[in-house]
CSV table of C-alpha atoms and ligand atoms in Angstrom, one decimal:
chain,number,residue,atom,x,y,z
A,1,UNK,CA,0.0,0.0,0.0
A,2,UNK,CA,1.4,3.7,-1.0
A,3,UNK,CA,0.3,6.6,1.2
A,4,UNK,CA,0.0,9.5,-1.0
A,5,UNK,CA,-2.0,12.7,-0.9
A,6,UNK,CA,-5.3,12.7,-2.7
A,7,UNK,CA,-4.3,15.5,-5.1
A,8,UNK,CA,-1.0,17.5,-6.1
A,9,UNK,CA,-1.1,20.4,-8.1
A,10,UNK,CA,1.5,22.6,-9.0
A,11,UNK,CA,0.1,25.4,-11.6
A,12,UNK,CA,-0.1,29.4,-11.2
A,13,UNK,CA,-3.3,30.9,-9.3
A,14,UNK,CA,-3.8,27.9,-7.5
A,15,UNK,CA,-3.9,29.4,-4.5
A,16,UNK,CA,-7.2,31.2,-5.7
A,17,UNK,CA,-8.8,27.7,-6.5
A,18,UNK,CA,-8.4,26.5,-2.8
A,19,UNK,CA,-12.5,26.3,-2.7
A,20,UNK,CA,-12.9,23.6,-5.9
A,21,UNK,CA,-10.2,21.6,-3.8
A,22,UNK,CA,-12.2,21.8,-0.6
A,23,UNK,CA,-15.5,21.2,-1.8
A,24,UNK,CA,-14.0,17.4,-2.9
A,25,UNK,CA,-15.8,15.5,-0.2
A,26,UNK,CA,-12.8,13.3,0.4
A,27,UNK,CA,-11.7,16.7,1.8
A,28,UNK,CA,-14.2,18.0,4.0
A,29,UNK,CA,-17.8,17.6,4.4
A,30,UNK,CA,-18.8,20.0,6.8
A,31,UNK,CA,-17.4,22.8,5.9
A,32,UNK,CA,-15.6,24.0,8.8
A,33,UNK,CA,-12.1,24.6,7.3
A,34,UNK,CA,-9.3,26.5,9.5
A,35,UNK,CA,-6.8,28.0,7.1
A,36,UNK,CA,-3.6,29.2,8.8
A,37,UNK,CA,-1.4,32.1,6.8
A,38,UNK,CA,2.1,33.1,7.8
A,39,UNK,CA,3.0,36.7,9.5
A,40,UNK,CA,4.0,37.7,6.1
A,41,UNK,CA,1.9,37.2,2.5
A,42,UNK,CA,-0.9,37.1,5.4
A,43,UNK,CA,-3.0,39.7,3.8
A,44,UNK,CA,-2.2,39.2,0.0
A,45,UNK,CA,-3.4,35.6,0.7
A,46,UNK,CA,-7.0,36.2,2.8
A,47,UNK,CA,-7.5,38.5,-0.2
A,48,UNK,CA,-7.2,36.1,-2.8
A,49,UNK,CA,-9.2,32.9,-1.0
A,50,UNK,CA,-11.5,35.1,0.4
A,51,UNK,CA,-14.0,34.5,-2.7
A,52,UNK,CA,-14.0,30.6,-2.9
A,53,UNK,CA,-13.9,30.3,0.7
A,54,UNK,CA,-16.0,32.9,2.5
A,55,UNK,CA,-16.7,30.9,6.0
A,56,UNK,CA,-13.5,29.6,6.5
A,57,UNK,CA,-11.7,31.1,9.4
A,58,UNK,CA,-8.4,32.7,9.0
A,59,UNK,CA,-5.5,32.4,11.4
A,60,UNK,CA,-2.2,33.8,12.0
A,61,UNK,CA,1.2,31.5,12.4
A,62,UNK,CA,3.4,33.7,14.1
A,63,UNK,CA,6.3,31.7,13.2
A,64,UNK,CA,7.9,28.5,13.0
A,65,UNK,CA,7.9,27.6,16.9
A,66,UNK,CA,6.3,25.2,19.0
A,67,UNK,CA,4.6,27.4,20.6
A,68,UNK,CA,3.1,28.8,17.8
A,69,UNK,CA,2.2,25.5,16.6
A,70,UNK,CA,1.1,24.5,20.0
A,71,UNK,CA,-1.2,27.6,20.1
A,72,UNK,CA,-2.8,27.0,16.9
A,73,UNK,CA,-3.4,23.5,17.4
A,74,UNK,CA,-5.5,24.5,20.4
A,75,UNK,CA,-7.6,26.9,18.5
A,76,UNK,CA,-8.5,24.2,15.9
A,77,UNK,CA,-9.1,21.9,18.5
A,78,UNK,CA,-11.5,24.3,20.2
A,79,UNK,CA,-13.2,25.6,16.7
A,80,UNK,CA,-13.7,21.9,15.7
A,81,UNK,CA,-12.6,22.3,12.4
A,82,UNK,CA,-12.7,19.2,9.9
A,83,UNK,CA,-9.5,20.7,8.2
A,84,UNK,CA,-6.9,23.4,7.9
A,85,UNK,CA,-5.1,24.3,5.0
A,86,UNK,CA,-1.6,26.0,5.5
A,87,UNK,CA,-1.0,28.4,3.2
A,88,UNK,CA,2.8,29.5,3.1
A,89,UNK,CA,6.6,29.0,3.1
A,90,UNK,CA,8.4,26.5,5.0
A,91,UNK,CA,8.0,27.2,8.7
A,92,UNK,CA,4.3,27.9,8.2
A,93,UNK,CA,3.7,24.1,6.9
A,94,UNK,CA,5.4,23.0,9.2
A,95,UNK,CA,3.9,24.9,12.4
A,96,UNK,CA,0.6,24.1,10.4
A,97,UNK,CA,1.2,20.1,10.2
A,98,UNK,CA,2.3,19.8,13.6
A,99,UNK,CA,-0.9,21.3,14.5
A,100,UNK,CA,-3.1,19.4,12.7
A,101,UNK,CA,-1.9,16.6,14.1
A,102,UNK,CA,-2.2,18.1,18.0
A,103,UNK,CA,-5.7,18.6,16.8
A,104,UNK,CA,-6.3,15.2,14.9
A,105,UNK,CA,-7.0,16.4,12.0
A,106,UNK,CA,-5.7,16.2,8.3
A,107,UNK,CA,-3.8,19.3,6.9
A,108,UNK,CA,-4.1,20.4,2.8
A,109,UNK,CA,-0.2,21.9,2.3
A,110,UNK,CA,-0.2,24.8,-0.3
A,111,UNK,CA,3.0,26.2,-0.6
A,112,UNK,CA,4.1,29.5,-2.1
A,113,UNK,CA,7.8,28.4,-1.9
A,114,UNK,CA,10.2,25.4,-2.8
A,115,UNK,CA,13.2,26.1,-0.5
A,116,UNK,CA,13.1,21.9,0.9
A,117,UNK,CA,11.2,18.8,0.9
A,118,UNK,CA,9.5,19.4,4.4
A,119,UNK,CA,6.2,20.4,2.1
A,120,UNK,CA,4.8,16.7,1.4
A,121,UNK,CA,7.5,15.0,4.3
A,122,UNK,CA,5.8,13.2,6.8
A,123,UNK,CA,7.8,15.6,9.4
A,124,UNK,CA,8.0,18.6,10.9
A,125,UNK,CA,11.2,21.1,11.8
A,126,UNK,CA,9.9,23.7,14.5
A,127,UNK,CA,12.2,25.6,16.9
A,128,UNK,CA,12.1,25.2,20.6
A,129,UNK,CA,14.3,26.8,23.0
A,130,UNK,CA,16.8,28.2,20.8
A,131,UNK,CA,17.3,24.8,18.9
A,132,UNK,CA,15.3,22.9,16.2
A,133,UNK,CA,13.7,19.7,16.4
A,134,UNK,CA,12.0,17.7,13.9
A,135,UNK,CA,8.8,15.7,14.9
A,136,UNK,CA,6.7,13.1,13.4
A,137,UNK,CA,3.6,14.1,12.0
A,138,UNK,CA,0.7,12.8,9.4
A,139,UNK,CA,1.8,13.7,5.5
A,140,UNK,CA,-0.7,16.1,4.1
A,141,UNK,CA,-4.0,15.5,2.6
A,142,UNK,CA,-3.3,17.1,-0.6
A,143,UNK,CA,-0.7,19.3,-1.6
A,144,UNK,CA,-0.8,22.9,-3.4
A,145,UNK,CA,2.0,24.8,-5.4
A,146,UNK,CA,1.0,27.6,-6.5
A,147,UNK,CA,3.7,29.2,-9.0
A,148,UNK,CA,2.5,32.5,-9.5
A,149,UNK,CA,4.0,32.9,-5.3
A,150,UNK,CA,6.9,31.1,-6.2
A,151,UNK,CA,7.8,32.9,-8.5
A,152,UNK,CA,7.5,36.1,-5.9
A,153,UNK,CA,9.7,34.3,-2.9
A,154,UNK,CA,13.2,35.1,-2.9
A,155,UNK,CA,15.4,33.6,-5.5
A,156,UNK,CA,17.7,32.0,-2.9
A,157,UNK,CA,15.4,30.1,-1.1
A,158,UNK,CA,13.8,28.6,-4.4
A,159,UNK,CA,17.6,28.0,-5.6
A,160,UNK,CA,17.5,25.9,-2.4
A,161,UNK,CA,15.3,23.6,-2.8
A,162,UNK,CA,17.6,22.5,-5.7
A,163,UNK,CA,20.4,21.9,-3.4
A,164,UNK,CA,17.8,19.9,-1.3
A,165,UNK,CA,16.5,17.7,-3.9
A,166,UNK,CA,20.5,17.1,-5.0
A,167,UNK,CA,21.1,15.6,-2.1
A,168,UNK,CA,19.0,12.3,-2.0
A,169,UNK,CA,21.4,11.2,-4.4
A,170,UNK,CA,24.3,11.1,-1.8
A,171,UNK,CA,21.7,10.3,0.8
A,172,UNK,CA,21.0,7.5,-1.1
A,173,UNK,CA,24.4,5.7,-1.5
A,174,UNK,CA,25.2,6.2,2.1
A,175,UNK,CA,21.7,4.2,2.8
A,176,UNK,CA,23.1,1.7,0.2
A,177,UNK,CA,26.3,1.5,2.2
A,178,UNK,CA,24.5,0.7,5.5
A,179,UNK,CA,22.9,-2.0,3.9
A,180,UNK,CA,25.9,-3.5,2.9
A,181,UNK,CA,28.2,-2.7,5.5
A,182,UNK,CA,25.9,-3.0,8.3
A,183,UNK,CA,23.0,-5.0,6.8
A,184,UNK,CA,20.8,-1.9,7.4
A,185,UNK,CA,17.2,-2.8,5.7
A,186,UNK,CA,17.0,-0.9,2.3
A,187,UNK,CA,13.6,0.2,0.7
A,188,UNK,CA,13.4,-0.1,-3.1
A,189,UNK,CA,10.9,1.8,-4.1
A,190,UNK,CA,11.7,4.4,-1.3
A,191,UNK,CA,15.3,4.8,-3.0
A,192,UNK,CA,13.5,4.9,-6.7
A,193,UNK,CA,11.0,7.5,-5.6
A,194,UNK,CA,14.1,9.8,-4.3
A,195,UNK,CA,16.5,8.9,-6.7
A,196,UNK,CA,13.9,9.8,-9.5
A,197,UNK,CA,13.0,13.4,-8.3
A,198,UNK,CA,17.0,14.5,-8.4
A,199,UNK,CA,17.9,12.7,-11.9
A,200,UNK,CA,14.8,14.7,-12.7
A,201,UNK,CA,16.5,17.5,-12.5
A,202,UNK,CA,20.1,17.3,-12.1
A,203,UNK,CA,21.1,17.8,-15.9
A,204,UNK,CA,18.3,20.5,-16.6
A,205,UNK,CA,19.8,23.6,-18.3
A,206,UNK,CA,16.6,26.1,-17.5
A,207,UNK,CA,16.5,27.7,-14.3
A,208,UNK,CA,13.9,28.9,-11.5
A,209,UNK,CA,13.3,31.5,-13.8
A,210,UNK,CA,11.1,28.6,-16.1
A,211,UNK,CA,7.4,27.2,-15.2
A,212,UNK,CA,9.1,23.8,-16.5
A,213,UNK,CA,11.3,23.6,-14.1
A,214,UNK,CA,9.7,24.9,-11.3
A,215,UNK,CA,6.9,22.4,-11.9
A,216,UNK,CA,9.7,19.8,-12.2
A,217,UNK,CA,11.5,21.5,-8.8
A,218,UNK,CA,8.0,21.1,-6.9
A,219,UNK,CA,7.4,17.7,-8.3
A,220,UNK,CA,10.4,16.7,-6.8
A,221,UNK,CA,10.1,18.0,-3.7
A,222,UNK,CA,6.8,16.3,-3.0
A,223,UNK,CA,8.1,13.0,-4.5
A,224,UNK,CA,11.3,13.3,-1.8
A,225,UNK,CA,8.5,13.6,1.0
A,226,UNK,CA,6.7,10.7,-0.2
A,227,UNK,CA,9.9,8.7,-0.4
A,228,UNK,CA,10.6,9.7,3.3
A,229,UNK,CA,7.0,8.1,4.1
A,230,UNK,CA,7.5,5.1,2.2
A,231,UNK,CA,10.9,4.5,4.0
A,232,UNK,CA,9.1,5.6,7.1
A,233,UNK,CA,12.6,7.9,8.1
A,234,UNK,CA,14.4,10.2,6.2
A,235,UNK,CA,16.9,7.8,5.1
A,236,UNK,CA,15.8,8.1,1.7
A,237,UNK,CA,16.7,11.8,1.8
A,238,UNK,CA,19.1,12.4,4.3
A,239,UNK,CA,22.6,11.0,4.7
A,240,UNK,CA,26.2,12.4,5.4
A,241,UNK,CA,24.8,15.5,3.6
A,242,UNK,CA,22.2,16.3,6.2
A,243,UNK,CA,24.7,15.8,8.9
A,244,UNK,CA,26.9,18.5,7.4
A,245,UNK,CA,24.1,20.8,7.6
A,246,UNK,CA,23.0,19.7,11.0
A,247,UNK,CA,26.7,20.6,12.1
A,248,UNK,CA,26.7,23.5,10.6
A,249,UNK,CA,23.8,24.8,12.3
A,250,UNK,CA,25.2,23.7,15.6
A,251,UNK,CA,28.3,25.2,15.4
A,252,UNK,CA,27.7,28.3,13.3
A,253,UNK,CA,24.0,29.4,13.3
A,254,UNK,CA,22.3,31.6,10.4
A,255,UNK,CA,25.5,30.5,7.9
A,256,UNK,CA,22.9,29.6,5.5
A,257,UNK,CA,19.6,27.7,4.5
A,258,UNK,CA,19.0,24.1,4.5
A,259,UNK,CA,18.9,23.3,0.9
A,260,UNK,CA,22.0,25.1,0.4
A,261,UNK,CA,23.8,23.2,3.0
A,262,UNK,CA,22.8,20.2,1.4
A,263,UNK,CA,23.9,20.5,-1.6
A,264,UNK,CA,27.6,21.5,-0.5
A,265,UNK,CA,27.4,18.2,2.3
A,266,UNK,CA,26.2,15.9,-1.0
A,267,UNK,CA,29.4,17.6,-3.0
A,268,UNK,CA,31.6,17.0,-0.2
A,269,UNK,CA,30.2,13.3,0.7
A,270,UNK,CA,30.7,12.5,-3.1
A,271,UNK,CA,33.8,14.1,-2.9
A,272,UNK,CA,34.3,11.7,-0.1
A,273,UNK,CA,33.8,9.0,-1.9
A,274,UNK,CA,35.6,9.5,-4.7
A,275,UNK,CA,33.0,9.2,-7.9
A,276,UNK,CA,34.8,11.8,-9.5
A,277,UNK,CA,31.6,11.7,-12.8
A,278,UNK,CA,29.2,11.8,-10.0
A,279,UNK,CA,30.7,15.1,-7.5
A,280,UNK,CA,31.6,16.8,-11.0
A,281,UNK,CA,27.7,16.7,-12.2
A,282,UNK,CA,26.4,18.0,-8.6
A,283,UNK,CA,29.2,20.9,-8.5
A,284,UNK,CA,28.3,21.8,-12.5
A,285,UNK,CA,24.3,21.6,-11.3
A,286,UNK,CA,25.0,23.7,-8.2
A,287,UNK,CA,26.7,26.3,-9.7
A,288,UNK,CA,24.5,26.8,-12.6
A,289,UNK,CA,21.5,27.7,-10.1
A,290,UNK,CA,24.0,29.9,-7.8
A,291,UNK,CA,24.3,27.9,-5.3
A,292,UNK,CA,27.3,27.5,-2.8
A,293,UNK,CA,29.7,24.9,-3.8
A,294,UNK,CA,32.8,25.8,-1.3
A,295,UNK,CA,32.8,26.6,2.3
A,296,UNK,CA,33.8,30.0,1.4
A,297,UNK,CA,30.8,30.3,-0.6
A,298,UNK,CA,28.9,30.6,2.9
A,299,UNK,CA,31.6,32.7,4.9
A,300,UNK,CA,33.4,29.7,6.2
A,301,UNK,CA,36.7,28.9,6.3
A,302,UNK,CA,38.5,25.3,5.5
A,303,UNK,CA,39.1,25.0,9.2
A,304,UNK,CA,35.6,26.0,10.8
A,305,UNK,CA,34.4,23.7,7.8
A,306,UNK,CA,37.0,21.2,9.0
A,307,UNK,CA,35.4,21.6,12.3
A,308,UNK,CA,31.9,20.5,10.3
A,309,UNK,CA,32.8,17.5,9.0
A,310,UNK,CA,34.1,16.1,12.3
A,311,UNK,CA,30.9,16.8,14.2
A,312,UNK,CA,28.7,15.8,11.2
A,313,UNK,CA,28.3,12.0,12.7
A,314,UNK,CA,27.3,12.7,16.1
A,315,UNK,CA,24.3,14.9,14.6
A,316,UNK,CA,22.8,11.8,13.4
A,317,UNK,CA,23.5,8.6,15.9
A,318,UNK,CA,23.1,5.8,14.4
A,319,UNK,CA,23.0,6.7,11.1
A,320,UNK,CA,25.9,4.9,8.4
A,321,UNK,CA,27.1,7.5,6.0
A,322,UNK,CA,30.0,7.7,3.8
A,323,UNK,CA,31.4,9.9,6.9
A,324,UNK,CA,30.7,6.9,9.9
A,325,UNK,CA,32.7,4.7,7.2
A,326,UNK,CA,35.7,6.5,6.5
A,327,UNK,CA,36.2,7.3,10.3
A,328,UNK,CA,39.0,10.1,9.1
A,329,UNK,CA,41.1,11.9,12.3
A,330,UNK,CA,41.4,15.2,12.6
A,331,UNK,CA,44.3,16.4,10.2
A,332,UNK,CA,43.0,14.1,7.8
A,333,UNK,CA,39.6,15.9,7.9
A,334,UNK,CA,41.3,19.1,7.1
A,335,UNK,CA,43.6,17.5,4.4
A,336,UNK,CA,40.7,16.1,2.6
A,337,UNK,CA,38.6,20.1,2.9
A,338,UNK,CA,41.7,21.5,1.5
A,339,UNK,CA,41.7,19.0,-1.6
A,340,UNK,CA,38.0,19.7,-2.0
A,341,UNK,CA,38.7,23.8,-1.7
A,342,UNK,CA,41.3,23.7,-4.0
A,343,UNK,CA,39.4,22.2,-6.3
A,344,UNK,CA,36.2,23.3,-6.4
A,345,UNK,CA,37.0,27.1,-5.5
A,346,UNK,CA,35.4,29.8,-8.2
B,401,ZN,ZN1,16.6,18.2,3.5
């Protein structure tokens, strides 16, 4: 059996079609739909749904806390709605999801960016106390991209998602590696579902600039999701290249975004490994969409990068990664970021 969503769309104005999507009885019956905005496109977006969905109440996602998921799970909870849509970037799925679930009820995604694959993932990354935790919740209901807001969100978080999709295929020889090295259970179509979205994209030559490829960028974003709940972890999308950017953010806060980060870990890990075809395709795709490729690329130096690497496995305990399996010492850490510096650097 495959869990998916009911419907995906990707398509301009779909934000302004939210009613047709709601008035599918698989999707609500009642009528009482929450629909939760972010501080931001708040207004622009009540504006727009306001006509195809007159009763349903609007709320307001401060940001991309626990307690503001907390706080709007209560409000469903008490309003007894029979859905909410969440209507944003990132942190405002995400504060939405958890949410829904606190309220035990499904959650209809429509994003207005493509900066990771948190929008379809059966998981949610919300801050708490200064740190970040990600937390299990339901995959949506049905899943939104509307275009026309894409194309409106900053440039560098779109170029992100890139970076994000890129690295399922490091993420994916490092789960091939715990299967053979440590007889870690490996999920077939999981790994076909992931690898698919980034050879989907990898060699394009258009950019964010294109409807193609956005529509191809969304696609496989929401297919890296699905993969995650088919594998029922992150495996699928998540290897030494996610514990490069989990390191990151623990050492150095605010260097950069997560999609960027991952697509400099997946260069480094395949850099790592040695597939010289394979770290020469990611590098050429990153740097055709701008994104970082070098430490320096993000205001890091070889040895605070250095520093990275060498805290990358003990983001993720128990996870095998091309890092785990080389076990490298210190200097040769450093040796290896020079090497990659030198030649990779702009
Ligand atoms: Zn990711």
């Amino acid at each position: 059996m495959l869990p998916a969503p009911l419907t995906m769309d990707v398509r301009r104005g779909a934000v302004a079609e939210l009613g047709a999507l709601l008035a599918d009885s698989r999707v609500a019956t009642s009528g009482r739909v929450a629909v939760a905005v972010g501080p931001g496109q708040g207004d622009h977006i009540e504006s727009l749904i306001a006509p195809t969905l007159g009763e349903a109440e609007v709320f307001r996602v401060a940001d991309g806390t626990v307690d503001a998921a907390v706080s709007l799970g209560a409000d469903l909870r008490k309003g007894a709605y029979e859905v909410v849509v969440g209507v944003g970037g990132g942190k405002t799925i995400d504060a939405t999801k958890y949410a829904a679930s606190l309220a035990g009820i499904p959650m209809v995604a429509v994003a207005t960016n493509l900066s990771h694959d948190g929008i379809c993932s059966p998981t949610a990354s919300l801050v708490y106390e200064g740190g970040k935790g990600t937390f299990g919740v339901p995959m949506p209901l049905a899943i939104l991209v509307d275009l026309d807001f894409v194309h409106n969100a900053p440039k560098s978080l779109v170029r992100a998602g890139i970076g994000d999709v890129i690295s399922n295929l490091s993420a994916i020889e490092d789960w091939q590696l715990g299967n053979v090295e440590r007889g870690e259970p490996i999920d077939g179509l999981a790994c076909s579902m992931s690898r698919t979205a980034a050879e989907a994209l990898i060699g394009r030559t258009d950019s964010i600039e294109s409807d193609a490829f956005l529509t191809v960028l969304a696609e496989s974003l929401i297919l890296s999701g699905m993969s995650m709940v088919v594998a029922g972890s992150s495996r699928p999308a998540s290897g030494g290249d996610h514990e490069i950017l989990h390191a990151v953010d623990q050492l150095f806060p605010g260097t950069s975004n997560h999609g960027e980060l991952a697509g400099i870990g997946a260069a480094f890990c395949f850099f790592l490994r040695e597939d010289h075809a394979r770290v020469q395709q990611v590098v050429g795709c990153l740097r055709r969409h701008e994104l970082p490729v070098v430490p320096g690329d993000i205001g890091l130096t070889e040895e605070q990068f250095a520093e990275v690497v060498a805290l990358a496995p003990a983001t993720r305990p128990g996870r095998y990664t091309i890092l785990e399996h080389l076990r490298m010492q210190e200097s040769e850490i450093r040796d290896r970021v020079g090497d990659y510096v030198r030649a990779f650097a702009s």
